[in-house]
Short mmCIF file of C-alpha atoms and ligand atoms in Angstrom, two decimals:
data_model
loop_
_atom_site.label_atom_id
_atom_site.label_comp_id
_atom_site.label_asym_id
_atom_site.label_seq_id
_atom_site.Cartn_x
_atom_site.Cartn_y
_atom_site.Cartn_z
CA MET A 1 55.16 142.54 43.59
CA ALA A 2 54.05 139.21 42.11
CA VAL A 3 55.32 139.67 38.56
CA THR A 4 58.80 140.75 39.68
CA GLY A 5 58.86 138.07 42.29
CA ILE A 6 58.07 135.38 39.70
CA LEU A 7 60.87 136.73 37.44
CA LEU A 8 63.37 136.65 40.28
CA ALA A 9 62.24 133.13 41.28
CA LEU A 10 62.68 131.91 37.72
CA PHE A 11 66.23 133.31 37.78
CA LEU A 12 66.91 131.49 41.07
CA ILE A 13 65.75 128.22 39.69
CA ALA A 14 67.79 128.56 36.50
CA HIS A 15 70.87 129.72 38.45
CA MET A 16 70.58 126.83 40.89
CA LEU A 17 70.21 124.23 38.09
CA GLY A 18 73.24 125.82 36.32
CA ASN A 19 75.34 125.67 39.53
CA LEU A 20 74.71 121.89 39.78
CA LYS A 21 76.77 121.49 36.58
CA VAL A 22 79.77 121.82 38.93
CA PHE A 23 79.28 118.05 39.53
CA THR A 24 79.92 117.35 35.81
CA GLY A 25 83.55 118.56 36.13
CA GLU A 26 85.74 121.50 35.42
CA THR A 27 85.70 121.50 31.62
CA SER A 28 81.94 121.09 31.47
CA PHE A 29 81.24 123.79 34.06
CA ASP A 30 83.63 126.25 32.51
CA HIS A 31 82.16 125.50 29.09
CA TYR A 32 78.67 126.14 30.44
CA ALA A 33 79.70 129.49 32.05
CA HIS A 34 81.31 130.62 28.79
CA TRP A 35 78.21 129.56 26.86
CA LEU A 36 76.15 131.85 29.08
CA ARG A 37 78.07 134.79 27.55
CA ASP A 38 77.38 133.47 24.05
CA ILE A 39 73.61 133.09 24.26
CA GLY A 40 71.90 134.91 21.45
CA LYS A 41 74.90 134.87 19.04
CA PRO A 42 74.96 135.50 16.11
CA LEU A 43 71.62 137.41 16.27
CA LEU A 44 72.92 139.51 19.14
CA PRO A 45 76.53 140.77 19.10
CA GLY A 46 79.01 140.17 21.98
CA VAL A 47 77.55 139.65 25.43
CA TRP A 48 74.31 141.40 24.68
CA PHE A 49 72.01 138.67 25.99
CA LEU A 50 73.87 138.73 29.32
CA TRP A 51 73.51 142.47 29.57
CA ILE A 52 69.81 142.25 28.67
CA LEU A 53 69.35 139.65 31.37
CA ARG A 54 71.24 141.77 33.92
CA THR A 55 69.09 144.78 33.07
CA VAL A 56 65.87 142.75 33.51
CA LEU A 57 67.15 141.49 36.91
CA VAL A 58 68.11 144.93 38.17
CA VAL A 59 64.82 146.41 37.03
CA ALA A 60 62.93 143.49 38.66
CA VAL A 61 64.84 143.93 41.98
CA VAL A 62 64.19 147.73 42.04
CA ALA A 63 60.48 147.27 41.14
CA HIS A 64 60.16 144.53 43.79
CA ILE A 65 61.44 146.84 46.48
CA VAL A 66 59.37 149.76 45.23
CA ALA A 67 56.18 147.60 45.23
CA ALA A 68 56.99 146.27 48.76
CA THR A 69 57.39 149.89 50.03
CA VAL A 70 54.13 151.05 48.38
CA LEU A 71 52.27 148.04 49.86
CA ALA A 72 53.65 148.57 53.32
CA ARG A 73 52.69 152.28 53.22
CA ARG A 74 49.21 151.39 52.03
CA ALA A 75 48.86 148.87 54.89
CA ARG A 76 49.98 151.52 57.38
CA ALA A 77 47.61 154.14 55.94
CA ALA A 78 44.71 151.74 56.31
CA ARG A 79 45.35 151.79 60.04
CA PRO A 80 46.75 155.28 60.89
CA VAL A 81 46.16 154.85 64.65
CA LYS A 82 48.48 152.30 66.13
CA TYR A 83 46.94 149.40 68.07
CA ALA A 84 47.12 150.26 71.78
CA HIS A 85 47.42 146.62 72.42
CA ARG A 86 49.19 144.83 69.74
CA LYS A 87 47.94 141.31 69.30
CA LYS A 88 50.37 138.45 68.98
CA VAL A 89 51.80 138.71 65.48
CA ASN A 90 50.09 136.48 63.07
CA GLY A 91 51.73 134.56 60.28
CA SER A 92 54.80 132.39 59.94
CA TYR A 93 58.31 133.36 60.78
CA ALA A 94 59.04 133.82 57.05
CA ALA A 95 56.09 136.19 56.67
CA ARG A 96 57.31 138.38 59.57
CA THR A 97 60.86 138.63 58.23
CA MET A 98 60.23 139.58 54.63
CA ARG A 99 61.61 143.10 54.93
CA TRP A 100 64.85 142.29 56.73
CA GLY A 101 65.23 139.06 54.85
CA GLY A 102 65.10 141.10 51.61
CA VAL A 103 67.82 143.49 52.88
CA ILE A 104 70.10 140.60 53.87
CA ILE A 105 69.65 138.98 50.36
CA LEU A 106 70.44 142.33 48.70
CA LEU A 107 73.66 142.66 50.74
CA PHE A 108 74.52 139.04 49.95
CA VAL A 109 74.02 139.61 46.21
CA ILE A 110 76.38 142.63 46.26
CA TYR A 111 79.06 140.48 48.03
CA HIS A 112 78.34 137.57 45.64
CA LEU A 113 78.86 139.74 42.58
CA LEU A 114 82.18 141.02 43.91
CA ASP A 115 83.12 137.41 44.74
CA LEU A 116 82.10 135.28 41.77
CA THR A 117 81.34 137.74 38.95
CA THR A 118 83.98 140.47 39.20
CA GLY A 119 86.31 138.21 41.22
CA ALA A 120 87.51 141.10 43.41
CA LEU A 121 86.90 139.22 46.68
CA ASN A 122 87.71 135.73 45.36
CA PRO A 123 91.15 134.11 46.03
CA VAL A 124 91.37 133.14 42.27
CA GLY A 125 89.17 135.80 40.79
CA ASP A 126 89.77 134.74 37.17
CA ALA A 127 86.67 135.28 35.04
CA SER A 128 87.92 132.62 32.53
CA LYS A 129 87.97 129.99 35.34
CA PRO A 130 84.53 129.97 37.02
CA TYR A 131 85.10 126.37 38.35
CA GLY A 132 88.41 127.38 39.88
CA ASN A 133 86.78 130.42 41.45
CA VAL A 134 84.03 128.29 43.06
CA VAL A 135 86.45 125.71 44.39
CA ALA A 136 88.79 128.32 45.87
CA ASP A 137 85.82 130.11 47.39
CA PHE A 138 84.47 127.24 49.45
CA ALA A 139 87.87 125.60 50.39
CA PRO A 140 87.80 124.09 53.93
CA GLU A 141 90.06 126.84 55.39
CA ARG A 142 87.56 129.39 54.13
CA TRP A 143 84.70 127.78 56.10
CA TYR A 144 83.40 131.15 57.11
CA VAL A 145 82.50 131.89 53.48
CA THR A 146 80.46 128.66 53.34
CA LEU A 147 78.84 129.73 56.61
CA PHE A 148 77.93 133.16 55.16
CA TYR A 149 76.52 131.59 51.95
CA THR A 150 74.56 129.14 54.06
CA LEU A 151 72.87 131.87 56.13
CA ALA A 152 72.14 133.95 52.99
CA ILE A 153 70.66 130.99 51.21
CA LEU A 154 68.48 130.16 54.25
CA ALA A 155 67.29 133.81 54.17
CA VAL A 156 66.50 133.29 50.38
CA GLY A 157 64.63 130.09 51.40
CA PHE A 158 62.51 131.87 54.05
CA HIS A 159 61.78 134.78 51.69
CA LEU A 160 60.76 132.43 48.86
CA ARG A 161 58.60 130.20 51.07
CA HIS A 162 56.50 133.18 52.02
CA GLY A 163 56.52 134.69 48.48
CA ALA A 164 55.49 131.46 46.92
CA PHE A 165 52.76 130.93 49.56
CA SER A 166 51.35 134.42 48.83
CA ALA A 167 51.57 133.76 45.08
CA PHE A 168 49.68 130.46 45.39
CA ARG A 169 47.03 132.20 47.57
CA SER A 170 46.67 134.94 44.97
CA LEU A 171 46.14 132.26 42.37
CA GLY A 172 43.04 131.06 44.27
CA GLN A 173 44.19 128.70 47.02
CA GLN A 174 42.11 130.46 49.67
CA THR A 175 39.96 127.73 51.25
CA PRO A 176 41.44 126.13 54.36
CA ARG A 177 42.36 123.10 52.28
CA GLY A 178 43.77 125.26 49.47
CA GLU A 179 45.86 127.20 51.98
CA ARG A 180 47.21 123.95 53.45
CA ARG A 181 48.14 122.83 49.95
CA ALA A 182 49.74 126.24 49.10
CA ARG A 183 51.71 126.16 52.38
CA THR A 184 53.08 122.61 51.65
CA ALA A 185 53.92 123.45 47.98
CA ALA A 186 55.83 126.64 49.04
CA LEU A 187 57.68 124.73 51.72
CA ILE A 188 58.79 121.95 49.27
CA PHE A 189 59.80 124.62 46.64
CA ALA A 190 61.91 126.52 49.19
CA VAL A 191 63.54 123.44 50.61
CA LEU A 192 64.44 122.06 47.11
CA LEU A 193 65.85 125.40 46.05
CA CYS A 194 67.94 125.79 49.21
CA ALA A 195 69.22 122.18 48.99
CA GLY A 196 70.14 122.72 45.30
CA TYR A 197 72.21 125.79 46.23
CA LEU A 198 73.75 124.46 49.43
CA VAL A 199 74.98 121.22 47.95
CA VAL A 200 77.61 123.09 45.93
CA PRO A 201 79.62 124.80 48.78
CA PHE A 202 79.27 121.72 50.99
CA ALA A 203 80.54 119.48 48.21
CA VAL A 204 83.66 121.66 47.91
CA LEU A 205 84.02 121.93 51.71
CA THR A 206 83.94 118.11 52.07
CA GLY A 207 86.25 117.48 49.06
CA LEU A 208 83.61 115.90 46.83
CA VAL A 209 84.29 118.59 44.31
CA SER A 210 87.91 119.81 44.06
C1 HEM B 301 76.04 128.36 46.59
C2 HEM B 301 75.31 129.13 45.97
C3 HEM B 301 75.81 129.86 44.69
C4 HEM B 301 76.80 129.57 43.83
C5 HEM B 301 77.83 128.49 43.85
C6 HEM B 301 76.80 130.65 42.79
C7 HEM B 301 77.65 130.78 41.75
C8 HEM B 301 77.72 131.79 40.88
C9 HEM B 301 78.73 131.97 39.86
C10 HEM B 301 79.93 131.04 39.58
C11 HEM B 301 78.49 133.16 39.20
C12 HEM B 301 79.31 133.75 38.08
C13 HEM B 301 78.94 133.26 36.74
C14 HEM B 301 79.83 133.69 35.66
O1 HEM B 301 80.12 134.98 35.65
O2 HEM B 301 80.29 132.97 34.88
C15 HEM B 301 77.30 133.67 39.78
C16 HEM B 301 76.68 134.83 39.39
C17 HEM B 301 75.50 135.37 39.97
N1 HEM B 301 74.76 134.86 41.00
FE1 HEM B 301 75.23 133.17 42.02
N2 HEM B 301 75.73 131.50 43.04
C18 HEM B 301 75.04 131.03 44.22
C19 HEM B 301 73.96 131.65 44.78
C20 HEM B 301 73.29 132.76 44.35
C21 HEM B 301 72.12 133.27 44.91
C22 HEM B 301 71.42 132.64 46.19
C23 HEM B 301 71.75 134.36 44.24
C24 HEM B 301 70.62 135.34 44.40
C25 HEM B 301 69.98 135.61 45.56
C26 HEM B 301 72.68 134.52 43.17
C27 HEM B 301 72.76 135.49 42.21
C28 HEM B 301 73.69 135.68 41.26
C29 HEM B 301 73.77 136.77 40.30
C30 HEM B 301 72.75 137.94 40.24
C31 HEM B 301 74.88 136.55 39.48
C32 HEM B 301 75.33 137.49 38.33
C33 HEM B 301 74.90 137.01 37.01
C34 HEM B 301 75.58 137.93 36.00
O3 HEM B 301 74.97 138.95 35.71
O4 HEM B 301 76.63 137.59 35.52
N3 HEM B 301 73.62 133.51 43.28
N4 HEM B 301 76.85 132.88 40.83
#
């Protein structure tokens, strides 16, 4: 759970930082997107690096889901008889919504790939023009796309907040003071990541990026 979670979180950080290049202009953003396809050349031919990265991501997502299922089953097996009187659920909102949050994120990623990677659901949908695709996607008249992205990114934020908190606790932050520290660090991480993602669609929506 932790290893795959860390891998996915590293991807999310790198992807968010890459997206911010949209503020450096069309030429620079498109150049960056094309460079992503060239990483590893000439050692690796064609778009091999990209496909290795994609394979690692898919394996990490599948393993993350399998690990979550195994852990949930184990937790259920440890208490085969249901509580007659279920106590008020402990834990934060994020902790209680990990499963459905994960499903929403997965559905979002499928939509997102059809939108900005294959271009099938994008008004421009031209793989050679990633900047044009992003600007067309979040145009003011398509406010509902920005709304959908916002909800999905908030789901990512909640999911990451709880994931990061669990990771910090596994790393030893288990005293009351350590838990407080872990909670704060996880919150700051999730807020920064969400802000870094959300600033792009809102910059297009408000005309700052066009
Ligand atoms: C406003 C937020 C986001 C923007 C503007 C954005 C933008 C993009 C763009 C432009 C691409 C295509 C890159 C290319 O083919 O040149 C892309 C690919 C991708 N994005 Fe995002 N993204 C956002 C949020 C997310 C989030 C939250 C996730 C994960 C939960 C995510 C996961 C991916 C994945 C997996 C790919 C495919 C990478 C590949 O294999 O080519 N993105 N994104």
